[in-house]
Amino acid sequence: MADLLCGSSKFSNFTKALNIHMVDCSPVLQEVQYNALKCTDETTNDDNSSKRTITMCLAVQFHGIPLWNRFHQDGRNPRYDGLISDSLQAIRKHEFVDVLDDPGSADLSAHVDFESIRHSAKGVSADLSAHFDLRIF
């Protein structure tokens, strides 16, 4: 996030319009991010529903880290065999388009390793259940 803010700082209209919401499970990391990004507390007002906005979600996940040794050894990640394109994709009128082509006019999609997330979450909650297998779609 710090890199994004630094890189976009020359675009003052963009940075003035930013409203950033950080989500982190760790209170320690929340404080580190708050201080590193020089955040300020602010109440939000969602009454501007008629104003057109662009929502950009940035996520960092660590669910693939256990596979790093395997990937490092042979250059492939067995969980993602068969995926031939980038994870972040834009779809407009049932066709894949460049994610930066006319922002806001296409749906965004990304490949998510739900099995890895489920495995990680089971360490936190023993009563976790999946309602269906997303691979059936």
PDB file of C-alpha atoms in Angstrom:
ATOM      1  CA  MET A   1       0.000   0.000   0.000  1.00  0.00           C
ATOM      2  CA  ALA A   2       2.859   2.371   0.814  1.00  0.00           C
ATOM      3  CA  ASP A   3       4.287   1.723  -2.668  1.00  0.00           C
ATOM      4  CA  LEU A   4       0.913   2.472  -4.281  1.00  0.00           C
ATOM      5  CA  LEU A   5       0.575   5.731  -2.375  1.00  0.00           C
ATOM      6  CA  CYS A   6       4.137   6.767  -3.184  1.00  0.00           C
ATOM      7  CA  GLY A   7       3.774   5.875  -6.864  1.00  0.00           C
ATOM      8  CA  SER A   8       0.475   7.699  -7.242  1.00  0.00           C
ATOM      9  CA  SER A   9       1.525  10.816  -5.306  1.00  0.00           C
ATOM     10  CA  LYS A  10       2.193  12.742  -8.547  1.00  0.00           C
ATOM     11  CA  PHE A  11      -1.499  12.401  -9.448  1.00  0.00           C
ATOM     12  CA  SER A  12      -2.921  14.801  -6.869  1.00  0.00           C
ATOM     13  CA  ASN A  13      -6.562  14.514  -8.004  1.00  0.00           C
ATOM     14  CA  PHE A  14      -6.322  10.743  -7.603  1.00  0.00           C
ATOM     15  CA  THR A  15      -4.707  10.823  -4.163  1.00  0.00           C
ATOM     16  CA  LYS A  16      -7.092  13.517  -2.878  1.00  0.00           C
ATOM     17  CA  ALA A  17     -10.030  11.307  -3.859  1.00  0.00           C
ATOM     18  CA  LEU A  18      -8.696   8.211  -2.093  1.00  0.00           C
ATOM     19  CA  ASN A  19     -10.576   6.764   0.831  1.00  0.00           C
ATOM     20  CA  ILE A  20      -8.576   3.782   2.077  1.00  0.00           C
ATOM     21  CA  HIS A  21      -9.907   1.042   4.326  1.00  0.00           C
ATOM     22  CA  MET A  22      -7.302  -1.379   5.673  1.00  0.00           C
ATOM     23  CA  VAL A  23      -8.354  -4.813   6.865  1.00  0.00           C
ATOM     24  CA  ASP A  24      -5.962  -6.934   8.902  1.00  0.00           C
ATOM     25  CA  CYS A  25      -6.635  -9.633  11.467  1.00  0.00           C
ATOM     26  CA  SER A  26      -3.593  -8.731  13.558  1.00  0.00           C
ATOM     27  CA  PRO A  27      -3.954  -5.741  15.918  1.00  0.00           C
ATOM     28  CA  VAL A  28      -0.159  -5.392  15.914  1.00  0.00           C
ATOM     29  CA  LEU A  29      -0.021  -5.170  12.103  1.00  0.00           C
ATOM     30  CA  GLN A  30      -2.994  -2.793  12.097  1.00  0.00           C
ATOM     31  CA  GLU A  31      -1.004  -0.382  14.251  1.00  0.00           C
ATOM     32  CA  VAL A  32       2.146  -0.791  12.129  1.00  0.00           C
ATOM     33  CA  GLN A  33       0.171  -0.023   8.953  1.00  0.00           C
ATOM     34  CA  TYR A  34      -1.640   2.893  10.589  1.00  0.00           C
ATOM     35  CA  ASN A  35       1.674   4.495  11.573  1.00  0.00           C
ATOM     36  CA  ALA A  36       3.562   3.638   8.369  1.00  0.00           C
ATOM     37  CA  LEU A  37       0.865   5.122   6.136  1.00  0.00           C
ATOM     38  CA  LYS A  38       0.359   8.179   8.370  1.00  0.00           C
ATOM     39  CA  CYS A  39      -3.359   7.439   8.634  1.00  0.00           C
ATOM     40  CA  THR A  40      -5.930   9.664  10.279  1.00  0.00           C
ATOM     41  CA  ASP A  41      -9.136   8.557  11.934  1.00  0.00           C
ATOM     42  CA  GLU A  42     -12.172   9.664   9.994  1.00  0.00           C
ATOM     43  CA  THR A  43     -15.864   8.950  10.114  1.00  0.00           C
ATOM     44  CA  THR A  44     -17.331   7.915   6.810  1.00  0.00           C
ATOM     45  CA  ASN A  45     -20.538   9.242   5.349  1.00  0.00           C
ATOM     46  CA  ASP A  46     -22.207   7.004   2.790  1.00  0.00           C
ATOM     47  CA  ASP A  47     -24.887   9.552   1.843  1.00  0.00           C
ATOM     48  CA  ASN A  48     -23.148  10.231  -1.490  1.00  0.00           C
ATOM     49  CA  SER A  49     -24.787   7.215  -3.122  1.00  0.00           C
ATOM     50  CA  SER A  50     -25.659   9.193  -6.259  1.00  0.00           C
ATOM     51  CA  LYS A  51     -21.993  10.021  -6.884  1.00  0.00           C
ATOM     52  CA  ARG A  52     -20.264   7.552  -9.235  1.00  0.00           C
ATOM     53  CA  THR A  53     -17.184   6.053  -7.657  1.00  0.00           C
ATOM     54  CA  ILE A  54     -14.616   3.479  -8.613  1.00  0.00           C
ATOM     55  CA  THR A  55     -13.820   0.813  -6.060  1.00  0.00           C
ATOM     56  CA  MET A  56     -10.388  -0.737  -6.178  1.00  0.00           C
ATOM     57  CA  CYS A  57      -9.605  -3.687  -3.930  1.00  0.00           C
ATOM     58  CA  LEU A  58      -5.999  -4.635  -3.266  1.00  0.00           C
ATOM     59  CA  ALA A  59      -5.306  -7.832  -1.394  1.00  0.00           C
ATOM     60  CA  VAL A  60      -2.249  -9.626  -0.164  1.00  0.00           C
ATOM     61  CA  GLN A  61      -2.598 -13.237   0.779  1.00  0.00           C
ATOM     62  CA  PHE A  62      -0.165 -15.627   2.368  1.00  0.00           C
ATOM     63  CA  HIS A  63      -2.069 -18.842   1.742  1.00  0.00           C
ATOM     64  CA  GLY A  64       0.398 -20.022  -0.904  1.00  0.00           C
ATOM     65  CA  ILE A  65       3.519 -19.666   1.241  1.00  0.00           C
ATOM     66  CA  PRO A  66       3.722 -23.370   2.240  1.00  0.00           C
ATOM     67  CA  LEU A  67       4.073 -24.191  -1.452  1.00  0.00           C
ATOM     68  CA  TRP A  68       6.995 -21.798  -1.939  1.00  0.00           C
ATOM     69  CA  ASN A  69       9.629 -24.509  -1.465  1.00  0.00           C
ATOM     70  CA  ARG A  70       7.976 -26.666  -4.123  1.00  0.00           C
ATOM     71  CA  PHE A  71       7.627 -23.723  -6.488  1.00  0.00           C
ATOM     72  CA  HIS A  72      11.219 -22.689  -5.857  1.00  0.00           C
ATOM     73  CA  GLN A  73      12.516 -26.214  -6.577  1.00  0.00           C
ATOM     74  CA  ASP A  74      10.796 -26.944  -9.877  1.00  0.00           C
ATOM     75  CA  GLY A  75       9.303 -23.613 -10.962  1.00  0.00           C
ATOM     76  CA  ARG A  76       5.664 -24.618 -10.713  1.00  0.00           C
ATOM     77  CA  ASN A  77       2.864 -24.482  -8.199  1.00  0.00           C
ATOM     78  CA  PRO A  78       0.897 -27.754  -8.262  1.00  0.00           C
ATOM     79  CA  ARG A  79      -2.269 -26.089  -6.975  1.00  0.00           C
ATOM     80  CA  TYR A  80      -2.426 -23.861 -10.016  1.00  0.00           C
ATOM     81  CA  ASP A  81      -1.655 -26.394 -12.740  1.00  0.00           C
ATOM     82  CA  GLY A  82      -3.934 -25.666 -15.665  1.00  0.00           C
ATOM     83  CA  LEU A  83      -4.377 -21.943 -15.033  1.00  0.00           C
ATOM     84  CA  ILE A  84      -3.028 -20.269 -18.114  1.00  0.00           C
ATOM     85  CA  SER A  85      -3.890 -16.624 -17.513  1.00  0.00           C
ATOM     86  CA  ASP A  86      -3.409 -13.922 -14.912  1.00  0.00           C
ATOM     87  CA  SER A  87      -5.460 -14.235 -11.761  1.00  0.00           C
ATOM     88  CA  LEU A  88      -7.040 -10.772 -12.033  1.00  0.00           C
ATOM     89  CA  GLN A  89      -9.354 -10.652 -15.025  1.00  0.00           C
ATOM     90  CA  ALA A  90     -11.968  -8.291 -16.419  1.00  0.00           C
ATOM     91  CA  ILE A  91     -15.088  -9.585 -18.165  1.00  0.00           C
ATOM     92  CA  ARG A  92     -17.378  -7.426 -20.303  1.00  0.00           C
ATOM     93  CA  LYS A  93     -20.296  -8.830 -22.314  1.00  0.00           C
ATOM     94  CA  HIS A  94     -19.082 -12.406 -21.695  1.00  0.00           C
ATOM     95  CA  GLU A  95     -15.619 -11.627 -23.116  1.00  0.00           C
ATOM     96  CA  PHE A  96     -12.289 -11.193 -21.327  1.00  0.00           C
ATOM     97  CA  VAL A  97     -10.898  -7.664 -21.709  1.00  0.00           C
ATOM     98  CA  ASP A  98      -7.864  -5.830 -20.365  1.00  0.00           C
ATOM     99  CA  VAL A  99      -8.473  -4.838 -16.727  1.00  0.00           C
ATOM    100  CA  LEU A 100      -7.490  -1.233 -17.476  1.00  0.00           C
ATOM    101  CA  ASP A 101      -9.680  -0.905 -20.571  1.00  0.00           C
ATOM    102  CA  ASP A 102     -12.475   1.537 -19.649  1.00  0.00           C
ATOM    103  CA  PRO A 103     -12.412   1.032 -15.839  1.00  0.00           C
ATOM    104  CA  GLY A 104     -15.826   0.527 -14.316  1.00  0.00           C
ATOM    105  CA  SER A 105     -17.368  -0.951 -17.453  1.00  0.00           C
ATOM    106  CA  ALA A 106     -16.411  -4.575 -16.758  1.00  0.00           C
ATOM    107  CA  ASP A 107     -16.728  -7.074 -13.932  1.00  0.00           C
ATOM    108  CA  LEU A 108     -13.494  -8.059 -12.214  1.00  0.00           C
ATOM    109  CA  SER A 109     -12.719 -11.612 -11.229  1.00  0.00           C
ATOM    110  CA  ALA A 110      -9.754 -13.375  -9.660  1.00  0.00           C
ATOM    111  CA  HIS A 111      -8.722 -16.958  -9.039  1.00  0.00           C
ATOM    112  CA  VAL A 112      -8.906 -17.677  -5.318  1.00  0.00           C
ATOM    113  CA  ASP A 113      -7.460 -20.751  -3.645  1.00  0.00           C
ATOM    114  CA  PHE A 114     -10.466 -21.445  -1.406  1.00  0.00           C
ATOM    115  CA  GLU A 115      -9.101 -24.806  -0.305  1.00  0.00           C
ATOM    116  CA  SER A 116      -6.019 -23.110   1.110  1.00  0.00           C
ATOM    117  CA  ILE A 117      -8.151 -20.490   2.864  1.00  0.00           C
ATOM    118  CA  ARG A 118     -10.359 -23.215   4.323  1.00  0.00           C
ATOM    119  CA  HIS A 119      -7.300 -25.142   5.511  1.00  0.00           C
ATOM    120  CA  SER A 120      -5.898 -21.998   7.174  1.00  0.00           C
ATOM    121  CA  ALA A 121      -9.225 -21.140   8.796  1.00  0.00           C
ATOM    122  CA  LYS A 122      -9.681 -24.630  10.254  1.00  0.00           C
ATOM    123  CA  GLY A 123      -6.703 -23.925  12.505  1.00  0.00           C
ATOM    124  CA  VAL A 124      -8.718 -21.083  14.027  1.00  0.00           C
ATOM    125  CA  SER A 125     -12.189 -22.632  14.207  1.00  0.00           C
ATOM    126  CA  ALA A 126     -12.962 -26.331  14.532  1.00  0.00           C
ATOM    127  CA  ASP A 127     -16.598 -25.881  13.461  1.00  0.00           C
ATOM    128  CA  LEU A 128     -15.836 -24.359  10.052  1.00  0.00           C
ATOM    129  CA  SER A 129     -17.900 -25.776   7.212  1.00  0.00           C
ATOM    130  CA  ALA A 130     -18.001 -25.224   3.474  1.00  0.00           C
ATOM    131  CA  HIS A 131     -21.502 -25.162   2.019  1.00  0.00           C
ATOM    132  CA  PHE A 132     -20.480 -26.313  -1.447  1.00  0.00           C
ATOM    133  CA  ASP A 133     -17.461 -26.926  -3.622  1.00  0.00           C
ATOM    134  CA  LEU A 134     -16.820 -23.846  -5.779  1.00  0.00           C
ATOM    135  CA  ARG A 135     -15.119 -25.993  -8.438  1.00  0.00           C
ATOM    136  CA  ILE A 136     -18.548 -27.248  -9.577  1.00  0.00           C
ATOM    137  CA  PHE A 137     -19.141 -23.912 -11.297  1.00  0.00           C
TER     138      PHE A 137
END
